[in-house]
């Protein structure tokens, strides 16, 4: 236990020595906070409000007495309220305020339907991070499982898994994702469980099932190496079951390269999601997403720079943050590792 | 060695079957009954196309037959490279691919050549000065480039360097001018190059990070070898030690990397070709997905998968050629 702790402590000590890595980490944390607290940053319900002598927090709970109140109208009246810093929802359109450049009212301007760009960027962070992180979780799980059983059991199982990896590698992944997404939705029937995937879940599913080969190959290789070590033989002699050996004795030692691959994976998944949304195959139009914003900006590129620069910069900064973390982790986890 | 080669060739068979099964299944999951098509009508232009899709697919794949018979039929068609007619313009699919492929190949050869041309010296210099300011700066710069979304860069380049609102240095769309250009053969070539500058830039900058880092890593590994100490001890100049003794040995993994680049080389970038309206494989694929042209989608996926399979095989054979551990009878884990 203590040895394990000192390994991760060493990783952290080496990690925090790099300014670029710490920069990436702080951006990633800020983005995560923005995604979690999006309603507090950009929304149309007050965070705190004093009305008729009572205190409310409409953002969390709207009792019947204040439901349906026009908060914007209250702003000038004698009620006291604290609105989120950006008092607009991403989908609220206002045709009197189309294509406005950044101003005090709209810090990042408005789009062709008068929707606030800053609000769309904040809520878009939620979409990007949910897709990026969940799809990587999905494919890391698939890759860990398949890689581990292939590496540990060898023989026919390894043969089948390795062929499966090779088949997946042969398909151009972005094209495959597009083709799968073009089907619109997928129904999965597993015994008694019936799941119908569409919209944002479909994207997560598609990135997940096309992306696992890298993790699987990596884990398979690590397991092949580790299973020959003596302590694994000792565990076998002691009567440990294969699943116990794999999950308790082998995988914990193979986890560091997987963490690195997964960190880079989040960056590529976010790029993939925004690319797909850019082409109109990503999240549905009513879900705010950076790729979708860029796609709609195509018609106003010449005149409205903020519509192009803002969402693109958001994608870039997020991807860069995860890539910086991934690179620093790679160096910090194994100082001897050179690639 | 022959044992290994034979085994390697035999392993193609299950992978090939896997590829054909997946493409076959995607065809099958494709809308078969009219109600489903109506549901996803956003992309098909009305009922007429939808019915055509069904009839054409039914006729092509004999959907009334039992599943295994259908699959064997499909396999027979793949082997003969017979992918049927496009549902959009009723031309043979293979013809459409023949037109799109050279354009994508030209685009991607140019960008891969540039990637190698820039990345190799960068990687070598970084490895030699490991940890120094140059190394850290270039690696950071390349990571920044790698993180830039290509469709954003492409949009910005078009807005600011082409089209005329700001600067009018490059053409906005296509891979050549529609009107005849003066200057004969040379003029045409220049015209194509002029059209491809921006797309090639977009395809190149992101790949630099990967290959530079790969070169750097491989070279660092080689730089730790004892034969380099020997070379230095003999008094060979440092430049020669790096390029002749170290770099040559680092070349092997870098050449084999080309095999894994094959799918990208053939497939073309959907996004870049779409933004610049270049009629290559990526755009053809995207347009077929938009118009639900299943024969074309399947043909592109299958051909690319098969070529990649072939590329992976070449990589393994190249390993045999250069790695004496396999050549002289040892076994390599496949």
XYZ file of C-alpha atoms in Angstrom:
673
model
C 0.000 0.000 0.000
C 2.629 2.474 1.019
C 4.707 1.556 -1.995
C 1.749 2.272 -4.258
C 1.215 5.619 -2.616
C 4.825 6.586 -3.073
C 4.634 5.717 -6.784
C 1.707 8.090 -7.373
C 3.375 10.656 -5.136
C 6.450 10.480 -7.338
C 4.295 10.883 -10.430
C 2.680 13.971 -8.922
C 6.037 15.456 -7.877
C 7.408 15.052 -11.400
C 4.124 16.239 -12.913
C 3.902 19.490 -10.977
C 7.432 20.480 -11.891
C 6.265 21.190 -15.431
C 4.597 24.574 -15.873
C 2.899 23.463 -19.102
C 1.386 20.466 -17.338
C 0.085 22.565 -14.458
C -1.344 25.024 -16.959
C -3.159 22.176 -18.707
C -4.421 20.803 -15.410
C -5.810 24.144 -14.256
C -7.578 24.677 -17.593
C -9.050 21.185 -17.382
C -10.282 21.781 -13.834
C -11.775 25.151 -14.787
C -13.566 23.549 -17.733
C -14.870 20.756 -15.551
C -16.206 23.310 -13.052
C -17.762 25.334 -15.877
C -19.439 22.184 -17.189
C -20.753 21.135 -13.777
C -21.918 24.600 -12.737
C -23.131 25.735 -16.169
C -26.592 26.762 -14.847
C -24.897 29.023 -12.281
C -22.757 30.718 -14.917
C -25.206 31.045 -17.761
C -28.905 30.815 -17.127
C -32.106 32.725 -16.773
C -33.032 31.856 -13.207
C -31.567 33.961 -10.394
C -29.056 32.324 -8.092
C -30.419 34.163 -5.060
C -33.476 36.381 -4.882
C -35.225 38.430 -2.226
C -38.853 38.964 -3.135
C -41.636 40.193 -0.895
C -39.357 39.800 2.100
C -38.501 36.160 1.427
C -35.279 34.617 0.217
C -35.375 32.171 -2.685
C -32.786 30.254 -4.680
C -34.734 29.690 -7.906
C -31.758 28.101 -9.629
C -32.019 25.145 -7.266
C -35.714 25.113 -6.440
C -38.678 27.145 -7.620
C -41.599 26.957 -5.161
C -45.090 27.452 -6.567
C -45.289 31.015 -5.265
C -42.588 32.239 -7.621
C -43.075 29.846 -10.542
C -43.719 31.690 -13.766
C -42.274 34.965 -12.527
C -40.617 37.104 -15.135
C -37.229 37.459 -13.511
C -35.963 39.873 -16.165
C -38.873 42.200 -15.384
C -38.093 42.016 -11.679
C -34.570 43.202 -12.212
C -35.584 46.843 -12.276
C -38.302 46.618 -9.642
C -37.778 46.672 -5.882
C -36.950 42.940 -5.768
C -33.304 42.129 -5.153
C -31.766 39.310 -7.093
C -28.408 37.961 -8.150
C -28.487 36.614 -11.674
C -25.844 34.298 -13.155
C -23.061 36.380 -14.761
C -24.447 35.523 -18.206
C -28.215 35.881 -17.832
C -29.150 33.893 -20.950
C -29.770 30.252 -21.735
C -27.936 28.913 -24.814
C -31.164 28.323 -26.738
C -33.006 31.535 -25.950
C -33.222 33.414 -29.205
C -33.937 37.099 -29.597
C -34.466 38.272 -33.153
C -33.894 41.904 -32.146
C -30.293 41.157 -31.257
C -28.896 39.086 -34.112
C -25.188 38.977 -34.993
C -24.123 41.506 -32.382
C -20.392 41.840 -31.750
C -19.115 41.377 -28.182
C -20.478 44.037 -25.876
C -21.259 44.565 -22.222
C -24.648 42.912 -22.639
C -23.287 39.940 -24.561
C -19.614 39.463 -23.634
C -18.971 37.201 -26.646
C -21.627 38.543 -28.977
C -24.722 36.862 -30.392
C -25.359 34.496 -33.295
C -27.694 34.665 -36.293
C -30.751 34.016 -34.116
C -29.697 36.387 -31.378
C -28.576 33.642 -29.000
C -25.832 34.526 -26.558
C -22.493 33.049 -27.659
C -20.929 33.035 -24.179
C -23.818 30.992 -22.834
C -23.506 28.522 -25.711
C -19.782 28.136 -25.036
C -20.358 27.387 -21.341
C -23.080 24.828 -22.027
C -21.059 23.460 -24.949
C -18.310 22.600 -22.463
C -20.788 20.281 -20.790
C -21.519 18.485 -24.067
C -17.856 18.200 -25.040
C -16.707 16.917 -21.664
C -19.599 14.484 -21.241
C -18.963 13.004 -24.682
C -15.176 13.085 -24.316
C -14.988 11.538 -20.869
C -17.811 8.980 -21.128
C -16.777 7.668 -24.541
C -13.214 7.218 -23.318
C -14.522 5.436 -20.211
C -16.498 3.128 -22.465
C -13.619 2.230 -24.738
C -11.112 1.962 -21.937
C -13.406 -0.551 -20.239
C -13.806 -2.569 -23.452
C -10.078 -2.383 -24.171
C -9.050 -3.358 -20.636
C -11.355 -6.343 -20.598
C -10.552 -7.674 -24.067
C -6.835 -6.927 -23.788
C -6.582 -8.575 -20.386
C -8.361 -11.804 -21.314
C -6.460 -12.026 -24.612
C -3.108 -11.521 -22.925
C -3.817 -13.739 -19.931
C -5.491 -16.731 -21.545
C -3.656 -16.667 -24.874
C -4.448 -19.407 -27.387
C -7.757 -19.292 -29.194
C -9.103 -16.369 -27.149
C -6.052 -14.287 -27.946
C -6.344 -15.278 -31.584
C -9.963 -14.137 -31.775
C -9.370 -10.857 -29.929
C -6.273 -10.067 -31.986
C -8.181 -10.638 -35.226
C -10.981 -8.428 -33.943
C -8.458 -5.676 -33.213
C -6.982 -6.067 -36.680
C -10.399 -5.896 -38.326
C -11.217 -2.692 -36.438
C -7.843 -1.183 -37.317
C -8.508 -1.772 -40.998
C -11.566 0.462 -41.080
C -11.069 4.215 -41.396
C -12.411 5.290 -38.007
C -13.899 8.702 -38.799
C -15.699 7.315 -41.846
C -16.964 4.366 -39.819
C -18.274 6.743 -37.152
C -20.093 8.774 -39.804
C -21.603 5.645 -41.357
C -22.803 4.395 -37.968
C -24.199 7.795 -36.986
C -26.031 8.006 -40.309
C -28.225 5.158 -39.096
C -29.685 7.618 -36.602
C -30.186 5.309 -33.669
C -29.202 1.857 -32.515
C -31.208 -0.576 -30.435
C -29.377 -2.966 -28.193
C -31.090 -6.062 -26.875
C -29.086 -7.927 -24.286
C -31.150 -10.617 -22.575
C -33.816 -8.591 -20.788
C -32.173 -5.220 -21.174
C -33.444 -3.111 -24.008
C -31.612 0.108 -24.773
C -32.305 2.520 -27.580
C -29.483 4.917 -28.251
C -29.876 8.211 -30.037
C -28.541 11.755 -29.944
C -25.677 12.335 -27.541
C -25.710 8.725 -26.279
C -25.307 7.511 -29.834
C -22.147 9.628 -30.246
C -20.689 8.285 -27.027
C -21.517 4.752 -28.141
C -20.029 5.224 -31.618
C -16.768 6.786 -30.400
C -16.625 4.093 -27.722
C -16.982 1.066 -29.966
C -14.595 2.369 -32.623
C -11.878 3.544 -30.235
C -11.012 0.584 -27.997
C -8.317 -1.073 -30.132
C -5.445 1.072 -28.863
C -6.167 0.295 -25.205
C -6.736 -3.391 -25.962
C -3.404 -3.762 -27.753
C -1.574 -1.930 -24.992
C -3.157 -3.939 -22.179
C -2.638 -7.226 -24.006
C 1.071 -6.466 -24.325
C 1.412 -5.445 -20.683
C -0.436 -8.518 -19.463
C 1.730 -10.783 -21.625
C 4.772 -9.289 -19.920
C 3.409 -9.267 -16.380
C 1.921 -12.752 -16.345
C 5.374 -14.265 -16.646
C 6.534 -12.677 -13.409
C 7.002 -14.905 -10.405
C 4.454 -13.287 -8.143
C 1.724 -14.217 -10.616
C 2.882 -17.825 -10.492
C 2.817 -17.553 -6.695
C -0.764 -16.277 -6.803
C -1.727 -19.165 -9.066
C -0.161 -21.692 -6.718
C -2.007 -20.076 -3.847
C -5.210 -20.934 -5.693
C -6.297 -17.493 -6.873
C -8.904 -17.535 -9.627
C -8.031 -16.081 -13.053
C -10.323 -13.103 -12.518
C -8.664 -12.363 -9.175
C -5.207 -12.623 -10.714
C -6.161 -10.405 -13.639
C -8.000 -7.716 -11.703
C -6.002 -7.694 -8.465
C -2.525 -8.714 -9.402
C -1.971 -7.829 -13.046
C -4.137 -4.906 -14.139
C -3.157 -2.538 -11.307
C 0.411 -2.714 -12.596
C -0.631 -2.151 -16.196
C -2.751 0.867 -15.426
C -0.300 3.761 -15.860
C 0.069 3.543 -19.660
C -3.704 3.144 -19.894
C -4.198 6.367 -17.941
C -1.891 8.157 -20.389
C -3.697 6.764 -23.441
C -7.075 7.652 -21.925
C -5.995 11.255 -21.255
C -4.917 11.723 -24.864
C -8.101 9.862 -25.785
C -10.307 12.500 -24.164
C -8.637 15.134 -26.354
C -9.208 13.120 -29.539
C -12.767 12.242 -28.563
C -13.560 15.926 -28.058
C -12.001 16.680 -31.456
C -14.001 13.837 -33.025
C -17.260 14.991 -31.460
C -16.792 18.564 -32.590
C -15.755 17.401 -36.076
C -18.851 15.215 -36.336
C -21.072 18.026 -35.049
C -19.392 20.366 -37.532
C -20.489 18.041 -40.347
C -23.989 17.827 -38.900
C -23.652 14.266 -37.656
C -22.866 14.978 -34.041
C -25.161 15.964 -31.218
C -28.673 17.104 -32.240
C -29.023 20.810 -33.127
C -30.821 21.703 -29.884
C -27.846 20.516 -27.794
C -25.289 23.326 -27.557
C -21.956 22.148 -28.957
C -18.790 23.862 -30.126
C -18.681 21.949 -33.403
C -22.283 22.839 -34.144
C -21.593 26.526 -33.411
C -18.681 26.503 -35.872
C -20.799 24.790 -38.457
C -23.534 27.428 -38.232
C -20.886 30.159 -38.337
C -19.802 29.129 -41.854
C -22.235 31.550 -43.484
C -21.086 34.535 -41.437
C -17.353 33.922 -41.429
C -16.409 37.071 -43.308
C -18.206 39.537 -41.102
C -18.701 37.982 -37.678
C -15.280 36.901 -36.450
C -16.531 36.109 -32.939
C -18.763 33.326 -34.239
C -15.719 31.540 -35.686
C -13.013 32.435 -33.195
C -14.870 31.700 -29.953
C -16.041 28.076 -30.420
C -12.822 27.146 -32.254
C -10.723 28.560 -29.441
C -12.824 26.616 -26.933
C -12.173 23.328 -28.752
C -8.496 24.165 -29.125
C -7.933 25.116 -25.478
C -9.742 22.028 -24.202
C -7.876 19.661 -26.514
C -4.579 21.311 -25.678
C -5.227 21.034 -21.937
C -5.815 17.277 -22.124
C -2.867 16.769 -24.470
C -0.570 18.704 -22.110
C -1.739 16.603 -19.158
C -1.315 13.407 -21.166
C 2.197 14.298 -22.214
C 3.282 15.243 -18.711
C 1.722 12.084 -17.257
C 3.547 9.968 -19.810
C 6.862 11.460 -18.804
C 6.063 11.468 -15.107
C 4.814 7.896 -14.862
C 7.838 6.343 -16.419
C 10.874 8.608 -16.514
C 12.745 5.967 -18.504
C 10.073 5.901 -21.161
C 11.316 7.876 -24.095
C 8.611 7.772 -26.735
C 11.064 -17.931 -41.329
C 8.864 -19.597 -43.984
C 6.796 -20.997 -41.196
C 6.195 -17.519 -39.902
C 5.395 -16.101 -43.332
C 2.923 -18.897 -44.015
C 1.272 -18.312 -40.658
C 1.082 -14.597 -41.355
C -0.615 -15.222 -44.691
C -3.098 -17.640 -43.159
C -4.033 -15.032 -40.559
C -5.296 -12.795 -43.347
C -8.220 -15.128 -43.901
C -10.038 -14.576 -40.582
C -9.403 -10.836 -40.743
C -10.735 -10.705 -44.281
C -13.832 -12.606 -43.194
C -14.226 -10.211 -40.259
C -14.062 -7.198 -42.556
C -16.600 -8.660 -44.956
C -18.942 -9.643 -42.122
C -18.871 -6.125 -40.663
C -19.577 -4.424 -43.982
C -22.264 -7.000 -44.668
C -23.874 -6.329 -41.299
C -23.842 -2.579 -41.809
C -25.674 -3.113 -45.097
C -28.135 -5.205 -43.153
C -28.676 -2.662 -40.434
C -29.281 -0.121 -43.154
C -32.949 0.713 -43.493
C -34.820 -2.167 -45.042
C -38.454 -1.301 -44.481
C -40.110 1.913 -45.604
C -41.341 3.001 -42.186
C -37.782 3.165 -40.912
C -36.680 5.296 -43.827
C -39.560 7.655 -43.321
C -38.421 8.051 -39.743
C -34.967 9.222 -40.744
C -36.177 11.168 -43.731
C -34.011 14.159 -42.949
C -31.300 13.026 -45.304
C -33.144 11.260 -48.115
C -34.926 13.561 -50.475
C -38.410 12.175 -50.214
C -40.295 8.958 -50.692
C -39.130 8.260 -54.224
C -35.494 7.929 -53.302
C -36.442 5.864 -50.306
C -38.299 3.311 -52.397
C -35.473 3.246 -54.895
C -33.029 2.560 -52.086
C -35.033 -0.415 -50.925
C -35.547 -1.875 -54.378
C -31.951 -1.379 -55.384
C -30.645 -2.872 -52.140
C -33.047 -5.786 -52.352
C -32.092 -6.527 -55.920
C -28.369 -6.132 -55.297
C -28.128 -8.251 -52.211
C -30.989 -10.659 -52.794
C -32.548 -9.845 -49.464
C -35.171 -12.538 -49.882
C -32.522 -15.255 -49.555
C -31.480 -16.761 -46.195
C -28.761 -14.841 -44.389
C -25.830 -17.158 -45.061
C -26.621 -17.349 -48.797
C -26.732 -13.543 -48.897
C -23.389 -13.341 -47.166
C -21.737 -15.735 -49.605
C -23.143 -13.726 -52.496
C -21.732 -10.534 -50.952
C -18.339 -12.225 -50.515
C -18.346 -13.248 -54.168
C -19.032 -9.667 -55.193
C -16.205 -8.293 -53.048
C -13.714 -10.701 -54.568
C -14.720 -9.592 -58.064
C -14.623 -5.925 -56.922
C -18.197 -5.642 -58.138
C -19.898 -3.060 -55.984
C -22.872 -2.345 -58.172
C -24.201 1.021 -59.262
C -24.428 4.224 -57.307
C -27.948 5.007 -56.195
C -27.387 8.679 -56.921
C -26.387 8.752 -60.581
C -26.507 5.049 -61.507
C -22.876 4.959 -62.546
C -20.733 1.988 -61.533
C -19.365 2.627 -58.048
C -15.917 1.449 -59.010
C -15.845 4.165 -61.690
C -16.610 6.886 -59.140
C -13.851 5.614 -56.892
C -11.401 5.554 -59.780
C -12.087 9.260 -60.332
C -11.792 10.263 -56.690
C -8.788 8.202 -55.676
C -6.026 9.990 -57.667
C -7.049 13.360 -56.202
C -6.923 12.082 -52.632
C -3.642 10.280 -53.303
C -2.041 13.462 -54.656
C -3.247 15.470 -51.674
C -2.145 12.927 -49.096
C 1.176 12.041 -50.709
C 2.052 15.728 -50.648
C 1.143 16.059 -46.995
C 2.829 12.832 -45.851
C 5.973 13.803 -47.762
C 5.973 17.174 -46.009
C 5.361 15.558 -42.633
C 8.386 13.288 -43.065
C 10.478 16.126 -44.492
C 9.863 18.368 -41.479
C 9.462 15.834 -38.693
C 12.633 13.836 -39.172
C 15.121 16.690 -38.711
C 12.963 18.114 -35.914
C 12.843 14.797 -34.103
C 16.564 14.184 -34.521
C 17.515 17.645 -33.263
C 15.144 17.285 -30.305
C 16.592 13.901 -29.387
C 20.182 15.111 -29.598
C 19.379 18.085 -27.373
C 17.055 16.178 -25.103
C 15.664 18.324 -22.310
C 17.246 21.467 -23.702
C 15.372 24.611 -24.558
C 15.052 23.772 -28.278
C 13.685 20.321 -27.495
C 11.120 21.592 -25.043
C 10.054 24.485 -27.213
C 9.553 22.435 -30.399
C 7.717 19.663 -28.585
C 5.356 22.202 -27.003
C 4.834 23.986 -30.318
C 4.051 20.714 -32.082
C 1.603 19.714 -29.354
C -0.136 23.063 -29.771
C -0.398 22.481 -33.538
C -1.675 18.956 -32.896
C -4.444 20.336 -30.678
C -5.737 22.807 -33.281
C -8.950 21.463 -34.832
C -8.372 21.228 -38.589
C -11.845 22.416 -39.535
C -11.351 25.557 -37.509
C -7.958 26.277 -39.067
C -9.388 25.574 -42.522
C -12.293 27.971 -41.942
C -9.952 30.698 -40.741
C -7.483 30.198 -43.604
C -10.295 30.429 -46.139
C -11.712 33.538 -44.491
C -8.468 35.427 -44.197
C -6.285 34.176 -47.066
C -8.773 33.296 -49.768
C -12.003 34.574 -51.158
C -11.244 38.263 -51.259
C -12.798 39.736 -48.112
C -9.365 40.114 -46.576
C -6.632 38.689 -48.785
C -7.142 36.889 -52.041
C -4.040 34.738 -52.197
C -5.567 31.311 -52.752
C -8.655 29.844 -54.395
C -11.505 28.895 -52.077
C -12.711 25.622 -53.556
C -11.740 22.737 -55.801
C -8.434 21.260 -56.818
C -8.086 23.088 -60.151
C -9.555 26.033 -62.027
C -12.698 25.372 -64.009
C -11.589 27.573 -66.906
C -8.610 26.419 -68.952
C -5.348 27.868 -67.652
C -2.539 29.166 -69.883
C 0.882 27.607 -69.936
C 0.012 24.085 -71.057
C 1.037 21.126 -68.957
C 3.227 23.183 -66.626
C 0.530 25.769 -66.125
C -1.990 23.095 -65.186
C 0.376 21.598 -62.649
C 1.000 25.013 -61.105
C -2.733 25.608 -61.008
C -3.311 22.367 -59.091
C -0.458 23.117 -56.678
C -1.878 26.593 -56.082
C -5.274 25.063 -55.266
C -3.837 22.446 -52.955
C -1.643 24.707 -50.781
C -4.247 25.417 -48.101
C -5.683 21.872 -47.889
C -2.185 20.388 -47.690
C -1.260 22.810 -44.904
C -4.364 21.730 -42.974
C -3.566 18.058 -43.457
C 0.098 18.441 -42.537
C 0.424 20.510 -39.378
C -1.383 18.060 -37.119
C 0.707 15.083 -38.191
C 4.021 16.771 -37.392
C 3.695 16.213 -33.650
C 3.224 12.476 -33.950
C 6.092 11.735 -36.313
C 8.545 14.149 -34.667
C 7.884 12.614 -31.290
C 8.175 9.141 -32.757
C 11.506 10.000 -34.414
C 12.735 11.572 -31.204
C 11.746 8.528 -29.169
C 13.280 5.975 -31.502
C 16.478 7.969 -31.766
C 16.748 8.408 -28.002
C 16.534 4.651 -27.666
C 19.292 4.160 -30.234
C 21.434 6.912 -28.695
C 21.713 4.845 -25.535
C 23.286 1.909 -27.384
C 26.860 0.919 -26.770
C 27.893 0.845 -30.415
C 27.539 4.605 -30.455
C 30.047 4.883 -27.626
C 32.326 2.706 -29.716
C 31.812 4.942 -32.734
C 32.584 8.047 -30.704
C 35.601 6.378 -29.130
C 36.958 5.739 -32.603
C 36.932 9.481 -33.104
C 34.130 9.671 -35.664
C 32.722 13.207 -35.829
C 29.496 13.671 -33.857
C 27.461 14.615 -36.936
C 28.406 11.363 -38.581
C 27.686 9.380 -35.420
C 24.184 10.796 -35.300
C 23.203 10.554 -38.942
C 25.111 7.501 -40.077
C 25.226 5.260 -37.016
C 22.224 6.264 -34.951
C 19.740 7.552 -37.508
C 20.121 4.575 -39.836
C 19.069 2.215 -37.097
C 16.169 4.438 -36.188
C 14.927 4.296 -39.788
C 13.461 0.803 -39.514
C 10.545 1.550 -37.188
C 9.943 4.803 -39.040
C 9.549 3.127 -42.422
C 7.187 0.556 -41.053
C 5.100 3.396 -39.701
C 4.178 4.108 -43.318
C 2.093 0.938 -43.344
C -0.130 2.243 -40.595
C -0.542 5.506 -42.479
C -2.173 3.682 -45.405
C -5.797 4.015 -44.337
C -5.381 7.762 -43.930
C -3.529 7.977 -47.243
C -6.365 6.330 -49.147
C -9.326 7.513 -47.169
C -8.634 11.161 -47.389
C -9.839 13.567 -44.799
C -13.613 13.870 -44.876
C -13.549 17.254 -43.170
C -10.795 18.928 -45.187
C -12.038 17.654 -48.543
C -15.545 18.738 -47.622
C -14.512 22.259 -46.557
C -12.381 22.865 -49.647
C -14.815 21.039 -51.973
C -12.141 18.696 -53.255
C -13.767 15.736 -55.024
C -11.591 13.055 -53.433
C -12.368 9.895 -51.482
C -13.273 11.688 -48.256
C -15.820 13.913 -49.940
C -17.175 11.041 -52.026
C -17.636 9.043 -48.833
C -19.343 11.912 -47.038
C -21.649 12.681 -49.960
C -22.620 9.010 -50.191
C -23.446 8.991 -46.498
C -25.533 12.147 -46.914
C -27.473 10.678 -49.839
C -27.571 7.180 -48.284
C -25.825 5.732 -51.314
C -25.166 2.364 -49.676
C -23.336 0.654 -52.554
C -20.768 3.488 -52.592
C -20.429 3.620 -48.799
C -19.817 -0.115 -48.650
C -17.377 -0.048 -51.549
C -15.291 2.694 -49.920
C -15.243 0.978 -46.532
C -14.400 -2.409 -48.017
C -11.691 -1.222 -50.381
C -10.030 0.836 -47.669
C -10.162 -1.993 -45.186
C -8.663 -4.437 -47.677
C -5.868 -2.092 -48.680
C -5.054 -1.473 -45.025
C -5.002 -5.197 -44.408
C -2.538 -5.496 -47.256
C -0.484 -2.641 -45.745
C -0.313 -4.360 -42.357
C 0.876 -7.506 -44.120
C 3.614 -5.567 -45.929
C 4.741 -4.067 -42.620
C 5.095 -7.503 -41.085
C 6.970 -8.812 -44.115
C 9.250 -5.767 -43.919
C 9.982 -6.657 -40.310
C 10.988 -10.129 -41.426
C 13.281 -8.627 -44.003
C 15.097 -6.415 -41.530
C 14.910 -8.279 -38.229
C 17.357 -11.179 -38.101
C 15.679 -12.561 -34.981
C 12.702 -13.594 -37.115
C 14.628 -14.257 -40.302
C 16.847 -16.777 -38.589
C 14.049 -18.926 -37.297
C 12.943 -17.327 -34.065
C 9.292 -16.635 -33.578
C 7.636 -13.335 -33.317
C 4.472 -12.789 -31.454
C 1.730 -12.099 -33.967
